[in-house]
Short mmCIF file of C-alpha atoms in Angstrom, two decimals:
data_model
loop_
_atom_site.label_atom_id
_atom_site.label_comp_id
_atom_site.label_asym_id
_atom_site.label_seq_id
_atom_site.Cartn_x
_atom_site.Cartn_y
_atom_site.Cartn_z
CA MET A 38 3.07 8.74 -31.19
CA ALA A 39 -0.78 9.47 -32.31
CA VAL A 40 -1.70 5.86 -31.51
CA ASP A 41 0.19 5.94 -28.17
CA TYR A 42 -1.75 8.92 -27.19
CA THR A 43 -4.88 7.37 -28.21
CA VAL A 44 -4.27 4.00 -26.25
CA ILE A 45 -3.51 6.32 -22.81
CA VAL A 46 -6.33 8.76 -23.42
CA VAL A 47 -8.98 5.92 -23.77
CA TYR A 48 -7.38 4.24 -20.71
CA LEU A 49 -8.06 7.28 -18.79
CA ALA A 50 -11.23 7.76 -19.77
CA GLY A 51 -12.14 4.22 -18.93
CA MET A 52 -10.97 4.80 -15.36
CA LEU A 53 -13.35 7.81 -14.87
CA GLY A 54 -16.10 5.49 -16.69
CA MET A 55 -15.78 2.72 -13.90
CA GLY A 56 -15.69 5.21 -11.47
CA TRP A 57 -19.02 6.57 -12.29
CA TRP A 58 -20.16 3.04 -12.66
CA GLY A 59 -18.88 2.26 -9.32
CA MET A 60 -20.95 4.98 -7.91
CA ARG A 61 -24.09 3.28 -8.26
CA ARG A 62 -22.88 0.33 -6.22
CA ALA A 63 -21.72 2.27 -3.36
CA ARG A 64 -25.22 2.33 -1.44
CA SER A 65 -23.60 1.90 2.18
CA LYS A 66 -20.75 2.67 4.37
CA SER A 67 -19.58 -1.16 3.84
CA ASP A 68 -19.99 -0.83 0.07
CA PHE A 69 -18.24 2.41 -0.34
CA LEU A 70 -15.06 1.80 2.13
CA VAL A 71 -14.74 -2.10 1.67
CA ALA A 72 -16.65 -3.15 -1.40
CA GLY A 73 -19.46 -4.67 0.85
CA ARG A 74 -16.86 -7.30 1.95
CA ARG A 75 -18.06 -9.47 -1.13
CA LEU A 76 -15.04 -9.89 -3.17
CA GLY A 77 -14.12 -13.27 -4.61
CA PRO A 78 -10.84 -14.96 -5.27
CA VAL A 79 -10.05 -13.68 -8.49
CA MET A 80 -10.91 -9.76 -7.87
CA TYR A 81 -9.23 -10.06 -4.40
CA SER A 82 -5.99 -11.60 -5.93
CA GLY A 83 -5.83 -9.04 -8.83
CA THR A 84 -6.75 -5.80 -6.64
CA MET A 85 -4.25 -6.90 -3.66
CA ALA A 86 -1.77 -7.38 -6.30
CA ALA A 87 -2.75 -4.11 -7.88
CA ILE A 88 -2.39 -1.78 -4.69
CA VAL A 89 1.15 -3.29 -3.51
CA LEU A 90 2.61 -2.92 -7.20
CA GLY A 91 2.71 0.63 -7.35
CA GLY A 92 5.11 3.36 -9.18
CA ALA A 93 8.01 2.41 -6.96
CA SER A 94 7.67 -1.07 -7.75
CA THR A 95 7.41 -0.56 -11.56
CA ILE A 96 9.44 2.40 -12.27
CA GLY A 97 11.69 1.91 -9.34
CA GLY A 98 12.28 -1.64 -9.35
CA VAL A 99 13.42 -1.31 -13.12
CA GLY A 100 15.57 1.45 -11.87
CA LEU A 101 17.27 -1.00 -9.32
CA GLY A 102 17.79 -3.60 -11.67
CA TYR A 103 19.38 -0.77 -13.90
CA ARG A 104 21.91 -0.05 -10.97
CA TYR A 105 22.37 -3.39 -9.35
CA GLY A 106 21.24 -6.07 -11.59
CA LEU A 107 19.28 -9.07 -10.70
CA SER A 108 19.56 -8.08 -7.00
CA GLY A 109 17.59 -5.27 -7.60
CA ALA A 110 14.46 -7.42 -7.17
CA TRP A 111 14.89 -7.37 -3.30
CA MET A 112 13.01 -4.24 -2.83
CA VAL A 113 9.77 -5.83 -4.62
CA LEU A 114 10.63 -9.18 -3.21
CA THR A 115 10.25 -8.38 0.43
CA ILE A 116 6.82 -6.54 -0.41
CA GLY A 117 5.75 -9.82 -1.77
CA LEU A 118 7.22 -11.63 0.93
CA GLY A 119 5.43 -9.24 3.67
CA LEU A 120 2.06 -10.08 1.47
CA LEU A 121 2.48 -13.53 1.66
CA ALA A 122 3.23 -13.63 5.62
CA LEU A 123 0.12 -11.38 5.97
CA SER A 124 -2.08 -13.87 3.83
CA VAL A 125 -0.93 -16.88 5.56
CA LEU A 126 -0.33 -15.95 9.09
CA PHE A 127 -3.00 -13.07 9.71
CA SER A 128 -5.44 -12.34 6.93
CA ALA A 129 -8.20 -14.65 8.06
CA ARG A 130 -8.24 -13.38 11.38
CA ILE A 131 -8.09 -9.76 10.35
CA ALA A 132 -11.00 -10.44 7.92
CA ARG A 133 -13.13 -12.03 10.42
CA LEU A 134 -12.83 -8.52 12.41
CA ARG A 135 -15.03 -6.88 10.24
CA VAL A 136 -13.74 -3.43 11.36
CA TYR A 137 -12.55 -0.70 8.66
CA THR A 138 -9.24 0.31 10.26
CA VAL A 139 -6.21 -0.86 12.05
CA SER A 140 -7.10 1.55 14.91
CA GLU A 141 -10.38 -0.04 15.29
CA MET A 142 -8.61 -3.38 15.47
CA LEU A 143 -6.56 -1.81 18.33
CA ASP A 144 -9.57 -0.40 20.11
CA LEU A 145 -11.40 -4.10 20.13
CA ARG A 146 -8.28 -5.70 21.53
CA TYR A 147 -7.08 -3.27 24.10
CA GLY A 148 -10.59 -1.70 25.06
CA GLY A 149 -10.98 1.61 23.41
CA ARG A 150 -7.58 2.99 24.27
CA ALA A 151 -5.70 2.88 21.19
CA GLY A 152 -7.40 6.33 20.01
CA VAL A 153 -6.24 9.21 18.06
CA ILE A 154 -2.63 8.58 18.51
CA SER A 155 -2.46 5.46 16.43
CA GLY A 156 -4.64 7.07 13.91
CA VAL A 157 -2.71 9.90 13.32
CA VAL A 158 0.26 7.76 12.85
CA MET A 159 -1.37 5.71 10.28
CA TRP A 160 -2.93 8.71 8.73
CA ALA A 161 0.76 10.16 8.27
CA TYR A 162 1.85 6.76 6.64
CA THR A 163 -1.05 6.75 4.11
CA LEU A 164 -1.01 10.55 3.12
CA MET A 165 2.67 10.22 2.22
CA LEU A 166 2.27 6.91 0.31
CA ALA A 167 -0.76 8.69 -1.91
CA VAL A 168 1.57 11.80 -2.11
CA THR A 169 4.59 9.82 -3.41
CA SER A 170 2.38 7.78 -5.73
CA THR A 171 0.83 11.17 -7.33
CA ILE A 172 4.46 12.59 -7.85
CA ALA A 173 5.37 9.90 -10.04
CA TYR A 174 2.45 11.38 -12.48
CA ALA A 175 4.69 13.83 -13.40
CA THR A 176 7.65 11.36 -14.48
CA ILE A 177 5.20 9.42 -16.73
CA PHE A 178 3.33 12.54 -18.39
CA ASP A 179 6.54 14.18 -18.94
CA VAL A 180 7.74 11.06 -21.23
CA LEU A 181 4.13 10.92 -22.83
CA PHE A 182 3.41 14.57 -23.43
CA ASP A 183 6.34 16.67 -22.22
CA MET A 184 3.91 18.04 -19.71
CA ASN A 185 4.84 20.48 -16.95
CA ARG A 186 5.37 18.60 -13.43
CA THR A 187 2.73 20.65 -11.63
CA VAL A 188 0.16 20.19 -14.53
CA ALA A 189 1.02 16.41 -14.57
CA ILE A 190 0.47 15.97 -11.01
CA VAL A 191 -3.06 17.80 -11.00
CA LEU A 192 -4.16 15.75 -14.16
CA GLY A 193 -3.25 12.34 -12.70
CA GLY A 194 -4.12 13.13 -9.22
CA SER A 195 -7.49 14.48 -10.16
CA ILE A 196 -8.47 11.33 -12.15
CA VAL A 197 -7.66 9.28 -9.32
CA VAL A 198 -9.36 11.50 -6.94
CA ALA A 199 -12.39 11.68 -9.29
CA TYR A 200 -13.19 7.90 -9.63
CA SER A 201 -12.37 7.20 -5.66
CA THR A 202 -14.83 10.00 -4.70
CA LEU A 203 -17.40 8.65 -6.90
CA GLY A 204 -17.71 4.89 -6.04
CA GLY A 205 -15.36 4.40 -3.29
CA MET A 206 -14.00 1.27 -2.95
CA TRP A 207 -16.23 -0.25 -5.68
CA SER A 208 -14.68 2.22 -8.10
CA ILE A 209 -11.13 1.34 -7.17
CA THR A 210 -11.88 -2.29 -7.08
CA LEU A 211 -13.15 -2.21 -10.63
CA THR A 212 -10.28 0.19 -11.93
CA ASP A 213 -7.37 -1.84 -9.97
CA MET A 214 -8.74 -5.13 -11.75
CA VAL A 215 -8.13 -3.25 -15.09
CA GLN A 216 -4.94 -2.06 -13.83
CA PHE A 217 -3.86 -5.39 -12.91
CA VAL A 218 -4.42 -6.79 -16.49
CA VAL A 219 -2.81 -4.05 -18.23
CA LYS A 220 0.21 -4.33 -15.71
CA THR A 221 0.62 -8.12 -16.84
CA VAL A 222 0.52 -7.72 -20.21
CA GLY A 223 2.33 -4.44 -20.48
CA VAL A 224 5.25 -5.45 -18.21
CA LEU A 225 5.35 -9.30 -17.89
CA LEU A 226 4.19 -10.13 -21.39
CA LEU A 227 5.33 -7.64 -23.53
CA LEU A 228 8.36 -5.24 -22.01
CA LEU A 229 10.08 -8.25 -20.56
CA PRO A 230 10.51 -10.47 -23.54
CA VAL A 231 11.41 -7.46 -25.67
CA ALA A 232 13.89 -6.04 -23.35
CA VAL A 233 15.74 -9.44 -23.11
CA VAL A 234 15.74 -10.28 -26.74
CA ARG A 235 17.00 -6.64 -27.63
CA ALA A 236 19.73 -6.90 -24.78
CA GLY A 237 21.11 -10.03 -26.78
CA GLY A 238 19.68 -12.68 -24.29
CA PHE A 239 21.11 -13.56 -20.85
CA SER A 240 24.25 -14.69 -22.26
CA GLN A 241 24.95 -11.35 -23.86
CA MET A 242 24.09 -9.60 -20.83
CA ARG A 243 26.39 -11.79 -18.66
CA ALA A 244 29.21 -10.79 -21.42
CA GLU A 245 28.76 -7.11 -21.09
CA LEU A 246 28.16 -6.55 -17.59
CA PRO A 247 30.08 -7.02 -14.12
CA ALA A 248 29.61 -10.17 -12.19
CA SER A 249 28.04 -8.30 -9.45
CA TYR A 250 24.80 -8.06 -11.66
CA PHE A 251 24.35 -11.66 -11.41
CA ASP A 252 25.06 -11.74 -7.64
CA PRO A 253 21.81 -12.42 -5.64
CA LEU A 254 22.96 -10.17 -2.73
CA GLY A 255 24.99 -7.77 -5.12
CA ILE A 256 22.93 -4.82 -3.88
CA GLY A 257 24.16 -5.60 -0.26
CA GLY A 258 22.88 -7.52 2.69
CA ASP A 259 22.33 -4.69 4.87
CA THR A 260 20.26 -3.45 2.14
CA VAL A 261 18.08 -6.02 2.15
CA PHE A 262 17.65 -6.41 5.83
CA THR A 263 16.74 -2.72 5.81
CA TYR A 264 14.32 -3.60 3.09
CA VAL A 265 12.67 -6.57 5.12
CA LEU A 266 12.32 -4.16 8.17
CA ILE A 267 10.55 -1.35 6.48
CA TYR A 268 8.35 -3.23 3.55
CA THR A 269 7.85 -7.00 4.70
CA PHE A 270 6.66 -5.59 8.02
CA GLY A 271 4.86 -2.74 6.70
CA MET A 272 2.80 -5.05 4.73
CA LEU A 273 1.62 -6.47 7.77
CA ILE A 274 -0.04 -3.51 9.33
CA GLY A 275 -0.44 -0.79 6.64
CA GLN A 276 -4.40 0.65 6.69
CA ASP A 277 -4.00 0.50 2.88
CA ILE A 278 -3.29 -3.14 2.89
CA TRP A 279 -5.98 -4.24 5.63
CA GLN A 280 -8.59 -2.21 3.86
CA ARG A 281 -8.07 -4.62 0.95
CA VAL A 282 -8.23 -7.59 3.14
CA PHE A 283 -11.74 -6.37 4.85
CA THR A 284 -12.79 -6.63 1.10
CA ALA A 285 -12.29 -10.46 1.25
CA ARG A 286 -15.81 -12.67 1.01
CA SER A 287 -14.46 -14.97 3.54
CA ASP A 288 -11.11 -15.75 5.47
CA ARG A 289 -10.53 -18.59 2.90
CA THR A 290 -10.48 -16.14 0.04
CA ALA A 291 -8.28 -13.36 2.14
CA ARG A 292 -5.88 -16.31 2.99
CA TRP A 293 -5.47 -17.91 -0.39
CA GLY A 294 -6.15 -14.71 -2.65
CA GLY A 295 -3.39 -13.14 -0.94
CA THR A 296 -1.02 -15.75 -1.24
CA VAL A 297 -1.70 -15.74 -5.13
CA ALA A 298 -1.16 -11.68 -5.04
CA GLY A 299 2.02 -12.41 -3.22
CA THR A 300 3.60 -14.99 -5.47
CA TYR A 301 2.47 -12.64 -8.40
CA CYS A 302 4.72 -10.03 -6.55
CA LEU A 303 7.72 -12.29 -6.50
CA ALA A 304 7.43 -12.73 -10.31
CA TYR A 305 7.03 -8.96 -11.05
CA ALA A 306 10.03 -8.22 -8.87
CA LEU A 307 12.17 -10.60 -10.95
CA ALA A 308 10.60 -9.06 -14.19
CA GLY A 309 11.62 -5.64 -13.18
CA ALA A 310 15.14 -6.20 -12.28
CA VAL A 311 15.60 -8.14 -15.24
CA ILE A 312 14.42 -5.27 -17.73
CA GLY A 313 16.55 -3.15 -15.68
CA THR A 314 19.42 -5.34 -16.23
CA ALA A 315 18.86 -5.39 -19.86
CA ALA A 316 18.37 -1.82 -20.14
CA LYS A 317 21.91 -1.32 -18.51
CA VAL A 318 23.47 -3.00 -21.57
CA LEU A 319 21.21 -1.20 -24.12
CA TYR A 320 21.75 2.37 -22.44
CA PRO A 321 24.85 2.24 -19.99
CA ASP A 322 25.39 6.05 -19.33
CA LEU A 323 21.78 7.03 -18.38
CA GLY A 324 21.57 10.16 -16.24
CA SER A 325 19.53 8.43 -13.67
CA PRO A 326 18.61 4.84 -13.14
CA ASP A 327 14.60 5.56 -12.70
CA ASP A 328 15.02 6.85 -16.49
CA ALA A 329 15.42 3.34 -17.38
CA PHE A 330 11.94 2.38 -17.61
CA ALA A 331 10.66 5.18 -19.74
CA THR A 332 13.64 5.13 -22.00
CA ILE A 333 13.57 1.33 -22.89
CA VAL A 334 9.51 1.59 -23.79
CA ARG A 335 10.04 4.64 -25.93
CA ASP A 336 13.11 3.28 -27.81
CA GLU A 337 12.39 -0.44 -27.91
CA LEU A 338 8.70 -0.96 -28.70
CA PRO A 339 6.88 -0.35 -31.46
CA VAL A 340 3.76 2.17 -31.95
CA GLY A 341 0.57 1.22 -29.88
CA VAL A 342 2.38 -1.42 -27.76
CA ARG A 343 4.42 1.54 -26.43
CA GLY A 344 1.16 3.45 -25.21
CA LEU A 345 0.02 -0.06 -23.54
CA VAL A 346 3.35 -0.35 -21.55
CA LEU A 347 3.07 3.16 -20.53
CA ALA A 348 -0.59 2.61 -19.71
CA ALA A 349 0.74 -0.25 -17.52
CA ALA A 350 2.76 2.35 -15.65
CA LEU A 351 0.28 4.48 -15.08
CA ALA A 352 -1.68 1.58 -13.95
CA ALA A 353 0.95 0.91 -11.17
CA VAL A 354 0.83 4.42 -9.97
CA MET A 355 -2.84 4.74 -10.06
CA SER A 356 -3.59 1.79 -8.36
CA THR A 357 -1.27 2.56 -5.22
CA SER A 358 -2.40 5.98 -5.22
CA SER A 359 -6.28 5.15 -5.00
CA GLY A 360 -5.74 2.50 -2.47
CA ALA A 361 -3.58 5.03 -0.42
CA LEU A 362 -6.04 7.65 -0.69
CA ILE A 363 -9.32 5.91 0.28
CA ALA A 364 -7.09 4.52 3.35
CA CYS A 365 -6.01 7.93 4.11
CA ALA A 366 -9.64 9.57 4.13
CA THR A 367 -10.78 6.41 6.19
CA VAL A 368 -8.55 6.97 8.81
CA ALA A 369 -9.34 10.81 8.98
CA ASN A 370 -12.67 10.27 9.12
CA ASN A 371 -13.34 7.06 11.34
CA ASP A 372 -9.96 7.56 13.36
CA ILE A 373 -9.41 10.90 14.10
CA TRP A 374 -12.17 13.55 13.24
CA SER A 375 -15.42 11.24 14.57
CA ARG A 376 -13.32 10.45 17.73
CA LEU A 377 -12.21 14.14 18.30
CA ARG A 378 -16.02 15.11 17.86
CA GLY A 379 -16.59 12.34 20.42
CA ALA A 380 -18.77 10.53 18.00
CA VAL A 381 -17.83 6.67 17.92
CA ARG A 382 -20.99 5.50 16.79
CA ARG A 383 -22.34 2.07 15.46
CA ASP A 384 -22.08 1.39 11.71
CA GLY A 385 -25.65 2.22 10.21
CA ASP A 386 -24.55 1.99 6.80
CA GLY A 387 -26.79 4.98 5.79
CA HIS A 388 -26.36 7.25 3.01
CA ASP A 389 -25.03 10.05 5.29
CA GLU A 390 -22.09 7.91 6.09
CA VAL A 391 -21.68 7.51 2.24
CA ALA A 392 -21.81 11.02 1.77
CA GLY A 393 -19.01 11.91 4.70
CA ASN A 394 -16.91 9.45 3.62
CA ARG A 395 -17.07 10.69 -0.08
CA ALA A 396 -16.35 14.35 1.36
CA PHE A 397 -13.41 13.05 3.09
CA ILE A 398 -11.67 11.35 0.12
CA LEU A 399 -12.27 14.61 -1.82
CA VAL A 400 -10.77 16.93 0.91
CA MET A 401 -8.06 14.27 1.34
CA GLY A 402 -7.37 14.29 -2.41
CA VAL A 403 -7.00 18.09 -2.58
CA ALA A 404 -4.47 17.79 0.02
CA VAL A 405 -2.43 14.84 -1.71
CA ILE A 406 -2.39 16.90 -4.74
CA GLY A 407 -1.11 20.36 -3.06
CA THR A 408 1.18 18.20 -1.25
CA ALA A 409 2.67 16.64 -4.21
CA ILE A 410 3.24 19.79 -5.88
CA ALA A 411 4.85 21.40 -2.89
CA LEU A 412 7.08 18.53 -2.04
CA ASN A 413 10.61 17.88 -3.61
CA ASN A 414 12.15 14.70 -2.13
CA VAL A 415 9.90 12.01 -2.55
CA VAL A 416 12.28 9.15 -1.02
CA GLU A 417 12.43 11.00 2.06
CA ALA A 418 8.82 11.43 2.64
CA LEU A 419 8.11 7.96 1.78
CA THR A 420 10.99 6.97 4.17
CA VAL A 421 9.61 8.91 7.19
CA ALA A 422 6.19 7.59 6.81
CA TYR A 423 7.40 3.90 6.57
CA ASN A 424 9.80 4.44 9.53
CA LEU A 425 6.60 5.93 11.78
CA LEU A 426 4.52 2.87 10.56
CA VAL A 427 7.09 0.31 11.55
CA GLY A 428 8.46 1.86 14.68
CA GLY A 429 5.29 2.96 16.13
CA LEU A 430 2.55 0.74 15.03
CA LEU A 431 3.95 -2.87 14.28
CA VAL A 432 4.71 -3.98 17.88
CA PRO A 433 0.96 -3.03 19.20
CA VAL A 434 -0.64 -4.48 16.32
CA LEU A 435 1.18 -7.86 16.09
CA GLY A 436 1.52 -7.81 19.74
CA GLY A 437 -2.28 -7.50 19.92
CA LEU A 438 -2.86 -10.36 17.66
CA LEU A 439 -0.07 -12.76 19.25
CA TRP A 440 0.07 -12.06 22.90
CA LYS A 441 -2.68 -12.04 25.60
CA ARG A 442 -0.85 -10.36 28.12
CA GLY A 443 -0.50 -7.13 26.10
CA THR A 444 -2.09 -4.08 27.78
CA ALA A 445 -3.68 -0.74 26.30
CA ARG A 446 -1.03 1.18 28.47
CA GLY A 447 1.52 -0.86 26.92
CA ALA A 448 0.32 -0.26 23.19
CA LEU A 449 0.28 3.58 23.81
CA ALA A 450 3.83 3.39 25.26
CA SER A 451 4.95 1.23 22.27
CA VAL A 452 3.63 3.73 20.08
CA VAL A 453 4.82 6.87 21.76
CA VAL A 454 8.26 5.54 22.40
CA GLY A 455 8.77 3.90 18.79
CA GLY A 456 7.65 7.06 17.33
CA VAL A 457 9.64 9.45 19.08
CA ALA A 458 12.68 7.09 18.84
CA VAL A 459 12.30 7.10 15.08
CA ILE A 460 11.68 10.94 14.92
CA GLY A 461 14.79 11.62 17.05
CA LEU A 462 16.89 8.93 15.19
CA MET A 463 16.25 10.49 11.88
CA ALA A 464 17.02 13.83 13.29
CA GLY A 465 20.45 12.37 14.46
CA TYR A 466 21.34 10.16 11.72
CA GLY A 467 19.55 11.55 8.81
CA ILE A 468 16.12 10.33 7.22
CA LEU A 469 17.63 7.58 4.67
CA ALA A 470 19.92 6.33 7.63
CA ASP A 471 18.88 2.69 8.57
CA GLU A 472 19.41 3.32 12.24
CA PRO A 473 16.03 4.92 13.09
CA VAL A 474 14.16 1.66 12.12
CA TYR A 475 16.93 -0.55 13.61
CA TYR A 476 17.00 1.04 17.03
CA GLY A 477 13.49 2.45 17.02
CA LEU A 478 11.88 -0.89 16.70
CA PRO A 479 13.51 -2.46 19.49
CA ALA A 480 12.72 0.48 21.66
CA SER A 481 9.06 0.04 20.69
CA LEU A 482 9.13 -3.64 21.69
CA LEU A 483 10.69 -3.01 24.91
CA ALA A 484 8.24 -0.33 25.90
CA TYR A 485 5.14 -2.46 24.97
CA VAL A 486 6.43 -5.65 27.07
CA ALA A 487 7.66 -3.63 30.13
CA VAL A 488 4.60 -1.48 30.51
CA SER A 489 2.30 -4.45 29.79
CA LEU A 490 3.98 -6.26 32.43
CA ALA A 491 3.94 -3.56 34.85
CA THR A 492 0.14 -2.80 34.52
CA LYS A 493 -3.07 -4.68 35.32
CA PRO A 494 -4.01 -7.18 32.45
CA THR A 495 -6.72 -6.34 29.97
CA ASP A 496 -10.18 -6.99 31.39
CA GLU A 497 -11.56 -10.40 30.36
CA THR A 498 -14.86 -9.16 29.32
CA ILE A 499 -12.58 -7.14 26.40
CA LEU A 500 -10.80 -10.10 25.73
CA ALA A 501 -13.73 -12.59 25.30
CA ALA A 502 -15.03 -9.88 23.21
CA TRP A 503 -12.01 -9.99 21.26
CA ARG A 504 -11.74 -13.86 20.95
CA GLU A 505 -15.52 -13.67 19.61
CA ARG A 506 -14.66 -11.49 16.85
CA LEU A 507 -11.75 -13.55 15.90
CA ALA A 508 -13.72 -16.41 15.69
CA GLY A 509 -16.10 -14.81 13.10
CA ARG A 510 -19.09 -13.98 15.24
CA PRO A 511 -21.40 -11.18 13.45
CA PRO A 512 -20.12 -8.06 14.87
CA GLU A 513 -23.89 -7.06 15.61
CA LEU A 514 -23.66 -9.55 18.20
CA VAL A 515 -20.32 -8.39 19.80
CA SER A 516 -20.57 -5.36 22.06
CA GLU A 517 -19.19 -2.33 20.57
CA PRO A 518 -15.47 -1.24 21.79
CA ALA A 519 -15.50 1.67 24.29
CA PRO A 520 -14.82 4.93 23.07
CA ALA A 521 -11.21 6.14 23.00
CA HIS A 522 -10.03 8.32 25.93
CA GLN A 523 -6.81 10.14 25.67
#
């Protein structure tokens, strides 16, 4: 394993080196949080694909393939479909807004009334996303070095916190491009063909596995529907995804670069399911489906290649973890802390703002590592985060983009009713049940429409400024959104 260990250590050292290099480019708030809004199509596509395809998409996607066969691709497919929908339908408008967070968008659209509540919901989502990604280090380092769970989490998490704190989005962008290449080579070009060949090809796989493994809906239609609600809709409004849209050099880059990334996600989904199906042929009695990825890598790949593919798994986890971490820190600083202090200011892009955001990434990073060590049930934590995100924020965000009659009070009612409904239904039906998002989302929609229609329409001056921003008018020429009042 010495060669494999060398590959991993060199990879991790390279991540830290890029963090140090990125620090030299992060001279302003815009540089630090959204890479100066200067990413072209190639870098934008690579980094967008990197952030949405994390440990759950790689290790979890192979595990679903092991358990269900080709239909195990649906989880990652719905992520790709969500990214395609965001890119084609909304990304150009989002990029033109030139804001930093989803809550800032809500302030612009509704007149400064989104405030702390939407920020808290988004912060909880991004925190849990970062935590669940960080926990995945324990699985990978256990395979690599037989390492203690806590030590593995601290090691992996510290590397991500270090390069994210140093250079912000520039560091994360650079590391994500490397991670995208490593994932592509490791999973698509190496592991996929080796797994199929070792399993005897598709004809042998069909001969040895039940027919359900090759049924497109073998995982269950209700499960696919739930994936669409949670992951496809979640892609449309997540701060971690929007913050990448804000890095695009132009609305055209956001649209076409995101379309390429979404298409890549569809291919990655199918690859993971096929690898998992092959693993079922090779190792029919694994204790857990999530062990399929590590087992097939350890037993079927040659020295050196094995290290590269395990580096690909690390890359998948790190890209999602770092993206969620900077999103969590951005929301905590800009949408919660600044508002609670009553200090919603114009963007001065000064060094003090870089230092402040850097401090928030460091603090949030420590909180993420601590929470990851204490938390046991990753799936439940992530489910709570996505349920709150979709149940509480989907309607006011999409409503603001699509429905002129939506009002600030309608948006607040939607967030509160949807959030409370989701929490209550999770308490009644169980965290992993489908009912919370099935019923919480309609409740949020009903509250939004009813309260919006029952209250005074949004002031025309606010809507005019919103239209100017959507049209791509430079933000310094548009009046700032009014401070939030809770």
